[in-house]
Short mmCIF file of C-alpha atoms in Angstrom, two decimals:
data_model
loop_
_atom_site.label_atom_id
_atom_site.label_comp_id
_atom_site.label_asym_id
_atom_site.label_seq_id
_atom_site.Cartn_x
_atom_site.Cartn_y
_atom_site.Cartn_z
CA UNK A 1 0.03 0.66 -0.03
CA UNK A 2 2.68 2.54 1.07
CA UNK A 3 3.93 1.93 -2.60
CA UNK A 4 1.35 2.72 -4.41
CA UNK A 5 1.41 6.16 -2.44
CA UNK A 6 4.79 7.24 -3.46
CA UNK A 7 5.95 10.71 -4.41
CA UNK A 8 5.95 8.96 -8.34
CA UNK A 9 1.97 7.64 -8.03
CA UNK A 10 0.76 11.29 -6.43
CA UNK A 11 1.98 13.10 -8.55
CA UNK A 12 1.33 10.46 -12.23
CA UNK A 13 -1.63 9.35 -10.56
CA UNK A 14 -3.64 9.93 -8.01
CA UNK A 15 -3.44 14.09 -8.25
CA UNK A 16 -4.38 13.61 -12.52
CA UNK A 17 -7.36 10.93 -11.58
CA UNK A 18 -8.79 13.15 -8.98
CA UNK A 19 -8.79 16.76 -10.63
CA UNK A 20 -10.28 14.77 -13.75
CA UNK A 21 -13.27 13.76 -11.24
CA UNK A 22 -13.35 17.14 -9.88
CA UNK A 23 -13.21 19.03 -13.21
CA UNK A 24 -15.97 16.68 -14.64
CA UNK A 25 -17.83 16.24 -10.65
CA UNK A 26 -17.99 20.35 -11.49
CA UNK A 27 -18.69 20.81 -15.01
CA UNK A 28 -21.54 17.84 -15.65
CA UNK A 29 -22.72 15.37 -12.59
CA UNK A 30 -23.45 12.81 -15.09
CA UNK A 31 -20.70 12.53 -17.01
CA UNK A 32 -19.24 11.55 -13.72
CA UNK A 33 -19.34 7.60 -14.38
CA UNK A 34 -17.51 8.57 -17.80
CA UNK A 35 -15.00 10.23 -15.39
CA UNK A 36 -14.48 8.11 -12.77
CA UNK A 37 -14.06 4.66 -16.12
CA UNK A 38 -11.69 7.02 -17.32
CA UNK A 39 -9.47 8.06 -14.63
CA UNK A 40 -9.84 4.63 -14.04
CA UNK A 41 -7.98 2.74 -16.61
CA UNK A 42 -5.21 5.91 -16.98
CA UNK A 43 -4.52 5.21 -13.77
CA UNK A 44 -4.29 1.26 -14.71
CA UNK A 45 -2.16 1.94 -18.14
CA UNK A 46 0.80 4.82 -15.66
CA UNK A 47 1.28 1.48 -13.30
CA UNK A 48 2.01 -0.57 -15.47
CA UNK A 49 4.09 0.92 -17.65
CA UNK A 50 5.85 2.35 -14.92
CA UNK A 51 6.96 -1.05 -12.71
CA UNK A 52 9.40 -2.38 -12.37
CA UNK A 53 10.90 -4.18 -15.55
CA UNK A 54 13.45 -6.70 -14.44
CA UNK A 55 16.69 -6.35 -17.26
CA UNK A 56 18.50 -9.69 -16.40
CA UNK A 57 18.77 -12.17 -19.50
CA UNK A 58 20.06 -15.84 -18.36
CA UNK A 59 21.24 -16.57 -21.36
CA UNK A 60 22.35 -13.37 -22.99
CA UNK A 61 25.50 -10.96 -22.31
CA UNK A 62 24.14 -7.40 -22.16
CA UNK A 63 25.94 -3.54 -22.43
CA UNK A 64 25.74 -1.36 -19.09
CA UNK A 65 27.41 1.41 -19.06
CA UNK A 66 29.30 2.49 -15.33
CA UNK A 67 28.58 6.27 -14.49
CA UNK A 68 29.95 6.54 -11.40
CA UNK A 69 33.17 4.68 -10.34
CA UNK A 70 34.08 4.90 -5.66
CA UNK A 71 36.63 4.78 -4.84
CA UNK A 72 37.34 2.92 -1.25
CA UNK A 73 40.98 1.82 -1.32
CA UNK A 74 43.96 1.48 -3.46
CA UNK A 75 42.06 -1.48 -4.94
CA UNK A 76 39.32 -1.75 -4.30
CA UNK A 77 36.44 0.32 -5.76
CA UNK A 78 32.11 0.67 -5.85
CA UNK A 79 30.97 0.84 -9.52
CA UNK A 80 27.46 2.21 -10.77
CA UNK A 81 25.94 0.26 -13.54
CA UNK A 82 23.28 2.50 -15.45
CA UNK A 83 20.20 0.36 -16.03
CA UNK A 84 18.32 1.35 -19.11
CA UNK A 85 15.38 3.41 -17.57
CA UNK A 86 15.19 5.02 -14.03
CA UNK A 87 12.22 2.78 -13.44
CA UNK A 88 14.15 -0.75 -14.68
CA UNK A 89 15.58 -3.82 -11.83
CA UNK A 90 18.47 -6.53 -13.25
CA UNK A 91 15.34 -8.73 -11.35
CA UNK A 92 18.34 -10.77 -9.38
CA UNK A 93 16.98 -12.77 -6.23
CA UNK A 94 18.38 -12.40 -2.76
CA UNK A 95 21.82 -15.19 -2.87
CA UNK A 96 22.15 -15.17 -5.86
CA UNK A 97 24.86 -13.30 -9.18
CA UNK A 98 25.82 -12.13 -12.03
CA UNK A 99 28.54 -13.25 -14.72
CA UNK A 100 30.75 -10.63 -16.02
CA UNK A 101 32.30 -11.67 -19.05
CA UNK A 102 35.29 -9.19 -20.53
CA UNK A 103 37.74 -9.97 -23.87
CA UNK A 104 41.37 -9.12 -22.01
CA UNK A 105 44.87 -10.15 -23.97
CA UNK A 106 46.83 -12.82 -22.51
CA UNK A 107 50.69 -12.58 -23.08
CA UNK A 108 51.22 -13.33 -26.53
CA UNK A 109 48.74 -11.24 -27.81
CA UNK A 110 46.00 -12.69 -28.42
CA UNK A 111 42.95 -11.51 -26.65
CA UNK A 112 40.28 -14.65 -24.46
CA UNK A 113 36.92 -14.31 -23.19
CA UNK A 114 36.92 -14.17 -19.51
CA UNK A 115 33.52 -14.46 -17.36
CA UNK A 116 33.90 -14.64 -13.85
CA UNK A 117 31.29 -13.46 -10.92
CA UNK A 118 29.98 -10.64 -8.98
CA UNK A 119 27.49 -10.36 -6.72
CA UNK A 120 26.03 -6.52 -6.80
CA UNK A 121 26.00 -5.39 -2.86
CA UNK A 122 22.71 -3.06 -4.31
CA UNK A 123 19.34 -4.76 -4.99
CA UNK A 124 15.79 -4.76 -6.44
CA UNK A 125 14.80 -1.94 -4.27
CA UNK A 126 17.81 0.69 -5.85
CA UNK A 127 15.97 0.60 -9.25
CA UNK A 128 17.75 2.43 -11.95
CA UNK A 129 20.80 1.43 -11.43
CA UNK A 130 23.31 -1.45 -9.46
CA UNK A 131 26.38 -1.07 -7.93
CA UNK A 132 28.97 -3.34 -7.84
CA UNK A 133 31.82 -4.35 -4.99
CA UNK A 134 35.12 -5.41 -6.81
CA UNK A 135 38.98 -6.06 -5.21
CA UNK A 136 41.10 -5.63 -7.47
CA UNK A 137 43.64 -8.33 -7.65
CA UNK A 138 47.55 -8.24 -9.62
CA UNK A 139 46.86 -11.62 -11.13
CA UNK A 140 43.27 -11.04 -11.43
CA UNK A 141 41.69 -11.23 -15.07
CA UNK A 142 38.20 -9.73 -15.00
CA UNK A 143 39.21 -7.57 -11.46
CA UNK A 144 42.11 -5.22 -13.07
CA UNK A 145 40.09 -4.87 -16.14
CA UNK A 146 37.41 -3.52 -14.02
CA UNK A 147 39.71 -1.11 -12.35
CA UNK A 148 40.78 0.62 -15.58
CA UNK A 149 37.52 1.17 -16.83
CA UNK A 150 36.34 4.81 -17.01
CA UNK A 151 32.89 6.53 -16.63
CA UNK A 152 31.29 6.23 -19.91
CA UNK A 153 32.93 2.50 -21.24
CA UNK A 154 30.79 -0.29 -20.51
CA UNK A 155 30.82 -4.47 -19.47
CA UNK A 156 28.49 -7.40 -20.18
CA UNK A 157 26.57 -8.35 -18.14
CA UNK A 158 24.30 -12.27 -17.59
CA UNK A 159 22.24 -13.70 -15.49
CA UNK A 160 21.01 -14.64 -12.90
CA UNK A 161 22.66 -17.43 -11.34
CA UNK A 162 23.37 -18.93 -8.35
CA UNK A 163 21.49 -22.32 -6.43
CA UNK A 164 20.88 -20.08 -3.48
CA UNK A 165 17.63 -17.94 -3.68
CA UNK A 166 16.72 -16.45 -0.14
CA UNK A 167 12.87 -16.26 0.98
CA UNK A 168 12.23 -14.44 4.87
CA UNK A 169 12.38 -16.87 7.91
CA UNK A 170 13.25 -19.98 5.57
CA UNK A 171 15.90 -20.90 8.32
CA UNK A 172 15.64 -19.75 12.10
CA UNK A 173 19.39 -18.18 12.12
CA UNK A 174 21.72 -17.89 9.07
CA UNK A 175 25.33 -18.89 11.31
CA UNK A 176 28.42 -17.05 8.25
CA UNK A 177 31.83 -16.94 7.76
CA UNK A 178 32.87 -14.50 4.60
CA UNK A 179 36.82 -14.13 4.44
CA UNK A 180 37.72 -10.43 1.93
CA UNK A 181 35.40 -10.18 -0.93
CA UNK A 182 32.79 -13.07 0.00
CA UNK A 183 31.88 -10.80 2.58
CA UNK A 184 29.20 -9.52 -1.55
CA UNK A 185 26.87 -12.42 -0.50
CA UNK A 186 25.99 -12.52 2.93
CA UNK A 187 25.13 -8.29 2.72
CA UNK A 188 23.08 -9.13 0.06
CA UNK A 189 21.34 -11.35 2.57
CA UNK A 190 21.50 -8.79 5.46
CA UNK A 191 20.32 -6.01 3.93
CA UNK A 192 17.22 -8.23 2.81
CA UNK A 193 16.74 -10.03 6.21
CA UNK A 194 16.35 -6.74 7.52
CA UNK A 195 14.26 -4.68 5.15
CA UNK A 196 11.84 -7.01 5.76
CA UNK A 197 11.61 -6.40 9.52
CA UNK A 198 8.98 -4.63 9.19
CA UNK A 199 6.24 -6.80 7.51
CA UNK A 200 8.10 -10.23 9.73
CA UNK A 201 11.47 -12.06 9.10
CA UNK A 202 12.77 -12.49 11.72
CA UNK A 203 15.86 -14.21 10.55
CA UNK A 204 18.87 -14.28 13.41
CA UNK A 205 22.58 -13.67 11.38
CA UNK A 206 25.43 -13.68 13.04
CA UNK A 207 29.04 -13.65 10.71
CA UNK A 208 32.29 -14.46 11.68
CA UNK A 209 34.35 -12.18 8.94
CA UNK A 210 38.10 -12.39 8.21
CA UNK A 211 41.02 -10.52 6.39
CA UNK A 212 44.13 -9.86 6.66
CA UNK A 213 44.70 -6.01 8.32
CA UNK A 214 41.68 -3.82 9.43
CA UNK A 215 41.91 -1.96 5.64
CA UNK A 216 41.29 -4.92 3.99
CA UNK A 217 37.64 -4.69 6.21
CA UNK A 218 35.50 -3.87 3.27
CA UNK A 219 32.24 -1.88 3.78
CA UNK A 220 32.87 -2.44 7.66
CA UNK A 221 30.89 1.04 8.76
CA UNK A 222 27.75 -0.40 7.36
CA UNK A 223 28.37 -3.91 9.57
CA UNK A 224 28.37 -2.18 11.72
CA UNK A 225 25.78 0.56 11.08
CA UNK A 226 22.89 -2.29 10.57
CA UNK A 227 24.86 -4.34 13.45
CA UNK A 228 23.99 -1.23 15.40
CA UNK A 229 20.35 -1.21 14.50
CA UNK A 230 19.23 -5.37 13.92
CA UNK A 231 19.71 -6.89 17.87
CA UNK A 232 19.24 -10.18 15.58
CA UNK A 233 22.24 -9.41 13.22
CA UNK A 234 25.82 -9.40 14.72
CA UNK A 235 29.01 -9.42 13.41
CA UNK A 236 32.19 -10.54 14.33
CA UNK A 237 35.78 -9.95 12.77
CA UNK A 238 38.95 -11.67 12.35
CA UNK A 239 42.12 -10.19 11.15
CA UNK A 240 45.51 -11.77 10.31
CA UNK A 241 47.24 -9.02 11.36
CA UNK A 242 45.51 -6.82 14.03
CA UNK A 243 46.98 -3.42 15.08
CA UNK A 244 47.55 -2.89 18.52
CA UNK A 245 44.06 -2.72 20.98
CA UNK A 246 42.20 -5.76 18.89
CA UNK A 247 39.63 -6.33 20.65
CA UNK A 248 38.54 -8.78 18.12
CA UNK A 249 39.70 -12.11 16.84
CA UNK A 250 43.50 -13.08 15.76
CA UNK A 251 44.37 -15.53 12.74
CA UNK A 252 42.51 -17.72 10.73
CA UNK A 253 39.02 -18.52 11.94
CA UNK A 254 38.80 -21.78 14.12
CA UNK A 255 36.23 -24.39 15.51
CA UNK A 256 36.24 -22.78 19.07
CA UNK A 257 35.55 -18.94 17.81
CA UNK A 258 33.10 -20.46 15.45
CA UNK A 259 31.91 -22.14 18.41
CA UNK A 260 31.67 -19.06 20.75
CA UNK A 261 30.03 -16.55 17.56
CA UNK A 262 28.14 -19.04 16.12
CA UNK A 263 25.00 -20.34 16.13
CA UNK A 264 25.31 -24.78 16.89
CA UNK A 265 23.96 -26.83 14.20
CA UNK A 266 20.72 -27.72 14.45
CA UNK A 267 17.80 -28.47 11.75
CA UNK A 268 16.22 -24.94 10.61
CA UNK A 269 19.58 -23.04 11.18
CA UNK A 270 22.26 -22.21 7.45
CA UNK A 271 25.92 -21.70 7.54
CA UNK A 272 26.79 -19.51 4.77
CA UNK A 273 30.21 -19.54 3.33
CA UNK A 274 32.09 -17.17 1.11
CA UNK A 275 35.67 -16.48 0.73
CA UNK A 276 39.07 -17.95 -1.07
CA UNK A 277 39.35 -21.65 -1.93
CA UNK A 278 41.51 -22.74 0.75
CA UNK A 279 39.39 -20.48 3.39
CA UNK A 280 36.44 -22.74 2.28
CA UNK A 281 37.91 -26.07 2.04
CA UNK A 282 39.12 -25.62 6.60
CA UNK A 283 35.73 -24.26 7.43
CA UNK A 284 33.68 -27.43 5.12
CA UNK A 285 36.04 -29.16 7.50
CA UNK A 286 35.75 -27.87 10.94
CA UNK A 287 32.17 -27.55 10.47
CA UNK A 288 31.80 -31.16 9.61
CA UNK A 289 33.90 -31.47 12.62
CA UNK A 290 31.18 -29.36 14.75
CA UNK A 291 28.60 -31.66 13.85
CA UNK A 292 27.30 -29.48 10.79
CA UNK A 293 26.28 -31.31 7.26
CA UNK A 294 28.89 -32.65 5.06
CA UNK A 295 29.30 -29.88 2.85
CA UNK A 296 28.92 -30.96 -1.30
CA UNK A 297 31.47 -30.16 -3.26
CA UNK A 298 28.54 -27.87 -5.27
CA UNK A 299 26.40 -27.15 -2.94
CA UNK A 300 22.77 -26.62 -3.21
CA UNK A 301 19.58 -24.37 -2.00
CA UNK A 302 18.65 -27.68 0.32
CA UNK A 303 22.21 -28.13 1.89
CA UNK A 304 23.00 -27.36 5.47
CA UNK A 305 26.62 -25.66 4.69
CA UNK A 306 26.21 -23.29 1.65
CA UNK A 307 29.30 -22.02 -0.37
CA UNK A 308 29.40 -19.90 -2.54
#
């Protein structure tokens, strides 16, 4: 109901329809039924033509223009890409990701198409654009390509992809372990859960976020803000090289940390993992030792341990 009374609908539908009906009442009251019918038809047409349209195609790459590049650090940036219209949405289910394709020049002078998967940090509740948080690695093909982009250039995107599709209250609690840029699919779900609080989403979330140095902690302010405003979301940071007076975890994520900071294994608890492959392999072993179900090589939605 609140969406119907948005500023766009008030100015584009409600006020014009009201003026049409009111004007008819003043000028010729016997035409009122026709005026009401015309107002209803025009309002319905306006609603239909302005509703958000999903643009992603699962089997076809499309070009999207870079409109803004926000530098976070020397090797991390947020890239904002424009969708076809101000009301367009990606149409990306919560928990899924997109594929980015680029022709990358090789050492022998030839070009090769490289495809990598990324999870936007924006959502379909934000029409007109999508944001990607990307860390550039010296050996990363797509990440280096993205870092070289300037405003006005385009990328090729296809999707949605992935086995995870979040629905409100699908589990009682999420246990999450993320490393580095593995925070992006976690943040997508965290934000969706918290947005759903007013409509009854009571899912509890506990996150362990591991990094090498304190400056590597991506979107820390966002995570701290979400944790401060939502009593059912908690985050625990772990660093390999902590600064002085660090009050988080130190070293690798251990079974002891998982016991202390994550919910215990249960049929209504799902463990989500995303990060570097060696870390994910270690976390799967830790989880199994703590009583979680053995993780499959390729995760499915129904799995208790799901690695992105």
